[in-house]
Short mmCIF file of C-alpha atoms in Angstrom, two decimals:
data_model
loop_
_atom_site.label_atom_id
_atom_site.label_comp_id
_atom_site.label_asym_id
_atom_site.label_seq_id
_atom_site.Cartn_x
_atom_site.Cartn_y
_atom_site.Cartn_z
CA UNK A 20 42.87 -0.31 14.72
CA UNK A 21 42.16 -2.56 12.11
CA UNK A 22 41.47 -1.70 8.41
CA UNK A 23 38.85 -3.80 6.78
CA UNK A 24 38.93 -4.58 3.11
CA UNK A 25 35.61 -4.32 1.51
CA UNK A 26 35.21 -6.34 -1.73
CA UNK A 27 35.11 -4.26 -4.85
CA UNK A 28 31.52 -3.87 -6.36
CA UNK A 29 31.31 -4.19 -10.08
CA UNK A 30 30.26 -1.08 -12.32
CA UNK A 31 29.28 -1.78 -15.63
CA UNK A 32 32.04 -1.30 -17.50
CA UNK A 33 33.34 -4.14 -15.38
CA UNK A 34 30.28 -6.14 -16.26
CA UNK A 35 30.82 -5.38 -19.82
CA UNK A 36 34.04 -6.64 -19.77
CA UNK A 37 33.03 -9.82 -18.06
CA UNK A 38 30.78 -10.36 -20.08
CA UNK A 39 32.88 -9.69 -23.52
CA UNK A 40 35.59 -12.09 -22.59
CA UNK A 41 32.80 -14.74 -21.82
CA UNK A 42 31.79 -14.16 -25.56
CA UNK A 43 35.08 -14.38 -26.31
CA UNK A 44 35.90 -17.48 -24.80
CA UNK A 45 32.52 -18.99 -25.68
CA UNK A 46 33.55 -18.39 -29.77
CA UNK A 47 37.22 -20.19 -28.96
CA UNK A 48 36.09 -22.99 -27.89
CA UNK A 49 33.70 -23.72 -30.92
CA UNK A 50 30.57 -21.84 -30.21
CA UNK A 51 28.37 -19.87 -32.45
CA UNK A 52 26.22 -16.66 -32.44
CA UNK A 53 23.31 -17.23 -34.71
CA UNK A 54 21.36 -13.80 -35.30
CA UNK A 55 17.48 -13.72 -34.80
CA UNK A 56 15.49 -11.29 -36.89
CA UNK A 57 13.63 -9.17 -34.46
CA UNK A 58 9.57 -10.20 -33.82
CA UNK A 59 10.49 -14.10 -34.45
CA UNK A 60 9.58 -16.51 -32.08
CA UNK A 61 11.24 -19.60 -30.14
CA UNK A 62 8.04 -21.21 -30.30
CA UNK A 63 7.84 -24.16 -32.81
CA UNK A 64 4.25 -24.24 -33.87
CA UNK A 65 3.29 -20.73 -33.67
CA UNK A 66 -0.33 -21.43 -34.03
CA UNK A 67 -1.58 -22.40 -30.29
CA UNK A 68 -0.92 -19.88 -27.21
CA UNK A 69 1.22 -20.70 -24.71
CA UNK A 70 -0.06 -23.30 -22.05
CA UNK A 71 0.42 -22.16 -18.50
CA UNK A 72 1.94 -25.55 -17.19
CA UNK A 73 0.34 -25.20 -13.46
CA UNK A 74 -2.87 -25.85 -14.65
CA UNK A 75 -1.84 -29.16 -17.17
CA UNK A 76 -2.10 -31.47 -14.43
CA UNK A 77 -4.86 -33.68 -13.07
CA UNK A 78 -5.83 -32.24 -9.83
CA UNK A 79 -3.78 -34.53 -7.01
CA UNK A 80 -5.57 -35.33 -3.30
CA UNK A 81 -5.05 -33.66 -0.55
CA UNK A 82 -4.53 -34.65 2.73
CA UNK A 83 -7.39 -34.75 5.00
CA UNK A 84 -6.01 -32.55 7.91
CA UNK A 85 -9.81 -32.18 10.11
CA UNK A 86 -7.83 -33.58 13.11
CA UNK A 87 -5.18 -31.01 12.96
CA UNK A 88 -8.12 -28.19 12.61
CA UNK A 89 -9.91 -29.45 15.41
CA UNK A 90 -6.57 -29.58 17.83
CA UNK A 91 -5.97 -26.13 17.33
CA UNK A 92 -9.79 -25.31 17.62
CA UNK A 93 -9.79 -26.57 21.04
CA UNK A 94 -6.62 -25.34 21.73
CA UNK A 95 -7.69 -21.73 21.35
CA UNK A 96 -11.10 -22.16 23.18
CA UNK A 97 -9.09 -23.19 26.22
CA UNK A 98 -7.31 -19.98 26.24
CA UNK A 99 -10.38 -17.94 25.69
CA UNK A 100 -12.20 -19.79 28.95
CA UNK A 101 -9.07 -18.67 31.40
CA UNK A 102 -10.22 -15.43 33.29
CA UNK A 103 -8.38 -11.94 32.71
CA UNK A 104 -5.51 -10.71 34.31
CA UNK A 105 -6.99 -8.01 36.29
CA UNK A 106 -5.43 -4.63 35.28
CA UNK A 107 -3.15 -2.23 37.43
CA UNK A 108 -4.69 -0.91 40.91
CA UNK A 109 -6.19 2.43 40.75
CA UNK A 110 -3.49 5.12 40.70
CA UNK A 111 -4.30 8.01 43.05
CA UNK A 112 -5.60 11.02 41.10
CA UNK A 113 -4.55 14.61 42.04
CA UNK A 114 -7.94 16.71 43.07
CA UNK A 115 -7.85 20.59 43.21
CA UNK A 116 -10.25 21.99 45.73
CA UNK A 117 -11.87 25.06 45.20
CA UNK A 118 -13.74 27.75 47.48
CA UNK A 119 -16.91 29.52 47.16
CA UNK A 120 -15.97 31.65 44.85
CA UNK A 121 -13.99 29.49 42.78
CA UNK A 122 -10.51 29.71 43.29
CA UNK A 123 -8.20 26.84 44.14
CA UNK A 124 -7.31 26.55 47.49
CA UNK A 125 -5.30 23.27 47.61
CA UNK A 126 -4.94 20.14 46.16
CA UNK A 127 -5.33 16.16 47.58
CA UNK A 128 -4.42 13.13 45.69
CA UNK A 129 -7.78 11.24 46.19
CA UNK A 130 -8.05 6.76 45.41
CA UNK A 131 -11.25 7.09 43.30
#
């Protein structure tokens, strides 16, 4: 039988020592860590609100798909117009049969 090796998933101390020798090599090779006093903004001009960039844009054309709609509008009429399957012939139902006095005498499996 064989023995499959399943990757090792990372905990967090793992993480956090990923990411501390990132840091570390980040600050050999030249980099710096500038602090950022806590509430200040990234924003240069802290005056206007944010823009959401979606809506910036003059509105672009569309293409005129009334063809298309219409294909598949005709497409599901013609399977609307084509008749029913007809469903599964009657099963035969079982019938008790009872005396005069209401007790069962036998049953029949009757077609309607």
């Amino acid at each position: 039988m064989k023995r499959e090796i399943y990757k090792h998933k990372a905990n967090k101390a793992d993480l956090r020592n990923d990411l501390d020798r990132d840091i570390e090599s980040f600050l050999a090779k030249g980099g710096q860590i500038v602090n950022v006093e806590a509430g200040e903004t990234a924003l240069e001009s802290r005056v206007a609100p944010l823009r959401t960039p979606i809506f910036n844009e003059p509105r672009t054309s569309r293409t005129p798909l009334d063809d298309v709609v219409a294909t598949l509008d005709e497409r599901r009429k013609a399977q609307s117009r084509r008749l029913p399957k007809r469903g599964l012939k009657p099963q035969p139902k079982k019938r008790v049969i009872y005396d005069d006095f209401g007790e069962a005498v036998r049953t029949v499996w009757s077609e309607d």
